[in-house]
PDB file of C-alpha atoms in Angstrom:
ATOM      1  CA  MET K 175     175.370 144.740 140.627  1.00  0.00           C
ATOM      2  CA  THR K 176     174.051 147.518 142.836  1.00  0.00           C
ATOM      3  CA  GLU K 177     171.968 146.508 146.232  1.00  0.00           C
ATOM      4  CA  GLN K 178     169.004 148.299 144.711  1.00  0.00           C
ATOM      5  CA  GLN K 179     168.932 145.849 141.885  1.00  0.00           C
ATOM      6  CA  HIS K 180     169.745 143.248 144.158  1.00  0.00           C
ATOM      7  CA  SER K 181     166.553 143.900 146.124  1.00  0.00           C
ATOM      8  CA  GLN K 182     164.495 144.183 143.047  1.00  0.00           C
ATOM      9  CA  GLY K 183     164.138 140.646 142.787  1.00  0.00           C
ATOM     10  CA  PHE K 184     162.774 139.084 139.542  1.00  0.00           C
ATOM     11  CA  GLU K 185     163.297 140.603 136.372  1.00  0.00           C
ATOM     12  CA  ARG K 186     161.612 138.898 132.994  1.00  0.00           C
ATOM     13  CA  GLY K 187     163.581 138.528 130.087  1.00  0.00           C
ATOM     14  CA  THR K 188     166.931 138.737 130.746  1.00  0.00           C
ATOM     15  CA  ASP K 189     168.812 135.901 129.309  1.00  0.00           C
ATOM     16  CA  GLY K 190     166.010 134.435 127.084  1.00  0.00           C
ATOM     17  CA  PRO K 191     163.080 132.607 128.575  1.00  0.00           C
ATOM     18  CA  LYS K 192     163.399 130.532 131.714  1.00  0.00           C
ATOM     19  CA  VAL K 193     160.084 129.250 132.146  1.00  0.00           C
ATOM     20  CA  ILE K 194     157.766 128.666 129.106  1.00  0.00           C
ATOM     21  CA  VAL K 195     154.162 128.191 129.923  1.00  0.00           C
ATOM     22  CA  VAL K 196     152.199 126.450 127.156  1.00  0.00           C
ATOM     23  CA  GLY K 197     148.054 126.090 127.416  1.00  0.00           C
ATOM     24  CA  VAL K 198     146.550 122.500 126.728  1.00  0.00           C
ATOM     25  CA  ASP K 199     143.356 121.138 126.611  1.00  0.00           C
ATOM     26  CA  GLY K 200     143.775 118.071 124.334  1.00  0.00           C
ATOM     27  CA  SER K 201     142.742 119.963 121.002  1.00  0.00           C
ATOM     28  CA  ASP K 202     144.704 119.719 117.966  1.00  0.00           C
ATOM     29  CA  SER K 203     146.110 123.617 118.313  1.00  0.00           C
ATOM     30  CA  SER K 204     147.185 122.923 122.084  1.00  0.00           C
ATOM     31  CA  LEU K 205     149.169 119.642 121.443  1.00  0.00           C
ATOM     32  CA  ARG K 206     150.776 121.716 118.379  1.00  0.00           C
ATOM     33  CA  ALA K 207     151.519 124.609 120.635  1.00  0.00           C
ATOM     34  CA  ALA K 208     152.955 121.845 123.105  1.00  0.00           C
ATOM     35  CA  ALA K 209     155.393 120.767 120.553  1.00  0.00           C
ATOM     36  CA  TYR K 210     156.289 123.977 119.757  1.00  0.00           C
ATOM     37  CA  ALA K 211     156.747 125.408 122.855  1.00  0.00           C
ATOM     38  CA  GLY K 212     159.068 122.144 123.883  1.00  0.00           C
ATOM     39  CA  GLY K 213     160.984 123.084 120.959  1.00  0.00           C
ATOM     40  CA  LEU K 214     161.798 126.754 122.295  1.00  0.00           C
ATOM     41  CA  ALA K 215     162.363 125.260 125.681  1.00  0.00           C
ATOM     42  CA  ARG K 216     164.870 123.028 124.373  1.00  0.00           C
ATOM     43  CA  ARG K 217     166.566 125.592 122.663  1.00  0.00           C
ATOM     44  CA  GLN K 218     166.299 127.957 125.195  1.00  0.00           C
ATOM     45  CA  HIS K 219     167.577 125.800 128.023  1.00  0.00           C
ATOM     46  CA  ALA K 220     164.209 126.523 129.572  1.00  0.00           C
ATOM     47  CA  LEU K 221     161.817 124.799 131.865  1.00  0.00           C
ATOM     48  CA  LEU K 222     158.365 124.042 130.001  1.00  0.00           C
ATOM     49  CA  ALA K 223     155.274 124.140 132.096  1.00  0.00           C
ATOM     50  CA  VAL K 224     152.465 122.586 130.377  1.00  0.00           C
ATOM     51  CA  VAL K 225     149.052 123.836 131.792  1.00  0.00           C
ATOM     52  CA  TYR K 226     145.589 122.215 131.397  1.00  0.00           C
ATOM     53  CA  VAL K 227     142.889 124.053 133.034  1.00  0.00           C
ATOM     54  CA  GLN K 228     139.831 122.313 133.994  1.00  0.00           C
ATOM     55  CA  PRO K 229     136.579 124.131 133.448  1.00  0.00           C
ATOM     56  CA  VAL K 230     134.557 124.748 136.309  1.00  0.00           C
ATOM     57  CA  LEU K 231     130.686 124.847 135.706  1.00  0.00           C
ATOM     58  CA  ALA K 232     128.241 125.987 137.520  1.00  0.00           C
ATOM     59  CA  ALA K 233     126.025 123.911 139.934  1.00  0.00           C
ATOM     60  CA  GLY K 234     123.056 123.608 137.738  1.00  0.00           C
ATOM     61  CA  ALA K 235     125.097 123.436 134.502  1.00  0.00           C
ATOM     62  CA  ALA K 236     126.653 119.890 135.130  1.00  0.00           C
ATOM     63  CA  LEU K 237     123.014 118.547 135.662  1.00  0.00           C
ATOM     64  CA  GLY K 238     124.303 116.038 137.928  1.00  0.00           C
ATOM     65  CA  ALA K 239     127.221 114.815 135.202  1.00  0.00           C
ATOM     66  CA  PRO K 240     131.056 114.309 137.450  1.00  0.00           C
ATOM     67  CA  VAL K 241     132.590 116.998 135.435  1.00  0.00           C
ATOM     68  CA  THR K 242     135.605 117.145 137.737  1.00  0.00           C
ATOM     69  CA  ASP K 243     135.822 113.263 137.153  1.00  0.00           C
ATOM     70  CA  THR K 244     135.554 113.912 133.619  1.00  0.00           C
ATOM     71  CA  THR K 245     138.244 117.097 133.488  1.00  0.00           C
ATOM     72  CA  ASP K 246     140.475 114.745 135.849  1.00  0.00           C
ATOM     73  CA  GLU K 247     140.476 111.955 133.312  1.00  0.00           C
ATOM     74  CA  ILE K 248     141.515 114.576 130.967  1.00  0.00           C
ATOM     75  CA  ALA K 249     144.457 115.815 132.693  1.00  0.00           C
ATOM     76  CA  GLU K 250     145.783 112.390 133.073  1.00  0.00           C
ATOM     77  CA  ASP K 251     145.185 111.418 129.427  1.00  0.00           C
ATOM     78  CA  LEU K 252     147.021 114.761 128.659  1.00  0.00           C
ATOM     79  CA  VAL K 253     150.190 114.138 131.165  1.00  0.00           C
ATOM     80  CA  ALA K 254     150.249 110.270 129.615  1.00  0.00           C
ATOM     81  CA  GLN K 255     150.527 111.653 126.012  1.00  0.00           C
ATOM     82  CA  ILE K 256     153.799 114.313 127.237  1.00  0.00           C
ATOM     83  CA  ARG K 257     155.076 111.395 128.931  1.00  0.00           C
ATOM     84  CA  ASP K 258     154.827 108.843 125.990  1.00  0.00           C
ATOM     85  CA  ALA K 259     156.231 111.902 123.491  1.00  0.00           C
ATOM     86  CA  ALA K 260     159.012 113.104 126.210  1.00  0.00           C
ATOM     87  CA  GLU K 261     160.066 108.787 126.400  1.00  0.00           C
ATOM     88  CA  HIS K 262     160.439 108.947 122.671  1.00  0.00           C
ATOM     89  CA  SER K 263     162.507 111.455 122.740  1.00  0.00           C
ATOM     90  CA  LYS K 264     164.433 110.491 124.977  1.00  0.00           C
ATOM     91  CA  GLY K 265     168.254 111.025 124.193  1.00  0.00           C
ATOM     92  CA  ILE K 266     167.257 113.183 121.126  1.00  0.00           C
ATOM     93  CA  PHE K 267     165.363 116.231 123.008  1.00  0.00           C
ATOM     94  CA  ASP K 268     166.241 117.061 126.713  1.00  0.00           C
ATOM     95  CA  VAL K 269     163.338 119.525 127.625  1.00  0.00           C
ATOM     96  CA  ARG K 270     162.774 119.712 131.523  1.00  0.00           C
ATOM     97  CA  TRP K 271     158.858 119.751 131.989  1.00  0.00           C
ATOM     98  CA  GLU K 272     156.290 119.887 134.979  1.00  0.00           C
ATOM     99  CA  PHE K 273     152.748 119.071 134.394  1.00  0.00           C
ATOM    100  CA  HIS K 274     150.293 121.808 136.315  1.00  0.00           C
ATOM    101  CA  THR K 275     146.651 121.752 136.337  1.00  0.00           C
ATOM    102  CA  PHE K 276     144.708 125.272 137.568  1.00  0.00           C
ATOM    103  CA  ARG K 277     140.689 125.065 137.690  1.00  0.00           C
ATOM    104  CA  GLY K 278     138.669 127.687 136.253  1.00  0.00           C
ATOM    105  CA  ASP K 279     137.939 129.056 132.696  1.00  0.00           C
ATOM    106  CA  PRO K 280     141.168 129.030 130.418  1.00  0.00           C
ATOM    107  CA  TYR K 281     142.381 132.734 130.079  1.00  0.00           C
ATOM    108  CA  ASN K 282     142.316 133.140 134.133  1.00  0.00           C
ATOM    109  CA  GLY K 283     143.626 130.334 134.689  1.00  0.00           C
ATOM    110  CA  LEU K 284     146.441 130.607 132.248  1.00  0.00           C
ATOM    111  CA  VAL K 285     146.963 133.853 133.784  1.00  0.00           C
ATOM    112  CA  LYS K 286     147.256 132.371 136.947  1.00  0.00           C
ATOM    113  CA  ALA K 287     149.779 129.548 135.822  1.00  0.00           C
ATOM    114  CA  ALA K 288     152.010 132.487 133.841  1.00  0.00           C
ATOM    115  CA  ASP K 289     152.193 134.715 137.544  1.00  0.00           C
ATOM    116  CA  ASP K 290     152.662 131.758 139.886  1.00  0.00           C
ATOM    117  CA  LEU K 291     155.456 130.049 137.920  1.00  0.00           C
ATOM    118  CA  LYS K 292     156.880 133.285 136.796  1.00  0.00           C
ATOM    119  CA  ALA K 293     156.638 132.583 133.171  1.00  0.00           C
ATOM    120  CA  ASP K 294     158.611 134.532 130.503  1.00  0.00           C
ATOM    121  CA  ALA K 295     156.421 133.345 127.786  1.00  0.00           C
ATOM    122  CA  VAL K 296     153.080 131.874 126.972  1.00  0.00           C
ATOM    123  CA  VAL K 297     152.672 130.027 124.094  1.00  0.00           C
ATOM    124  CA  VAL K 298     148.580 128.932 123.151  1.00  0.00           C
ATOM    125  CA  GLY K 299     147.131 127.249 120.030  1.00  0.00           C
ATOM    126  CA  ALA K 300     144.929 129.070 117.921  1.00  0.00           C
ATOM    127  CA  SER K 301     140.982 128.826 118.663  1.00  0.00           C
ATOM    128  CA  GLU K 302     139.256 126.546 116.806  1.00  0.00           C
ATOM    129  CA  GLN K 303     135.937 127.698 117.775  1.00  0.00           C
ATOM    130  CA  ALA K 304     134.359 130.015 114.909  1.00  0.00           C
ATOM    131  CA  GLY K 305     132.421 131.968 117.872  1.00  0.00           C
ATOM    132  CA  HIS K 306     136.154 133.371 119.269  1.00  0.00           C
ATOM    133  CA  ARG K 307     137.020 135.293 115.925  1.00  0.00           C
ATOM    134  CA  ILE K 308     134.034 137.731 117.290  1.00  0.00           C
ATOM    135  CA  VAL K 309     134.124 137.595 120.787  1.00  0.00           C
ATOM    136  CA  GLY K 310     138.047 136.662 121.364  1.00  0.00           C
ATOM    137  CA  SER K 311     140.068 134.005 121.908  1.00  0.00           C
ATOM    138  CA  VAL K 312     141.949 132.940 125.229  1.00  0.00           C
ATOM    139  CA  ALA K 313     144.863 134.050 123.030  1.00  0.00           C
ATOM    140  CA  VAL K 314     143.605 137.500 122.148  1.00  0.00           C
ATOM    141  CA  ARG K 315     143.136 137.747 125.818  1.00  0.00           C
ATOM    142  CA  LEU K 316     146.329 137.414 127.108  1.00  0.00           C
ATOM    143  CA  VAL K 317     148.096 139.295 124.109  1.00  0.00           C
ATOM    144  CA  LYS K 318     145.972 142.454 125.100  1.00  0.00           C
ATOM    145  CA  ALA K 319     147.071 141.408 128.979  1.00  0.00           C
ATOM    146  CA  GLY K 320     150.740 142.912 127.922  1.00  0.00           C
ATOM    147  CA  ARG K 321     152.247 140.676 130.412  1.00  0.00           C
ATOM    148  CA  TRP K 322     154.444 138.168 128.747  1.00  0.00           C
ATOM    149  CA  PRO K 323     155.142 137.490 125.580  1.00  0.00           C
ATOM    150  CA  VAL K 324     152.429 135.187 123.474  1.00  0.00           C
ATOM    151  CA  THR K 325     153.187 132.740 120.681  1.00  0.00           C
ATOM    152  CA  VAL K 326     149.567 131.813 119.209  1.00  0.00           C
ATOM    153  CA  VAL K 327     150.423 128.827 116.799  1.00  0.00           C
ATOM    154  CA  PRO K 328     147.639 127.619 114.272  1.00  0.00           C
TER     155      PRO K 328
END
């Protein structure tokens, strides 16, 4: 490599993905996406970065409900599910994984996660909300961003 190539730093996609980000929110489609991404990470010997984006509601929208506590419980439950699945597959599938939590809306949270973690690929579940077919789902917005290969798991 030339000196100039060394100074350019990080390069995506040179030898297959090294970091695969998967967005999870507890929905069936996000859990299927996590399973798919886990298989991809195993085959590519990549790090699986499991990301949960905790929603942040406007102060008035929460109506006094402890939103942070609720989303923290969801994150803890997701980690427990992932650890349980990893324990059951120990010796069969060996996948390096990390769990990350970001706050905000799902699209911006996944973009931040993919950027911060220098993701080579992003995997998400297909939206299960009917309105997203009209307005556009997180998956469609990630694809349109055009910054990483995006796999949408039904």
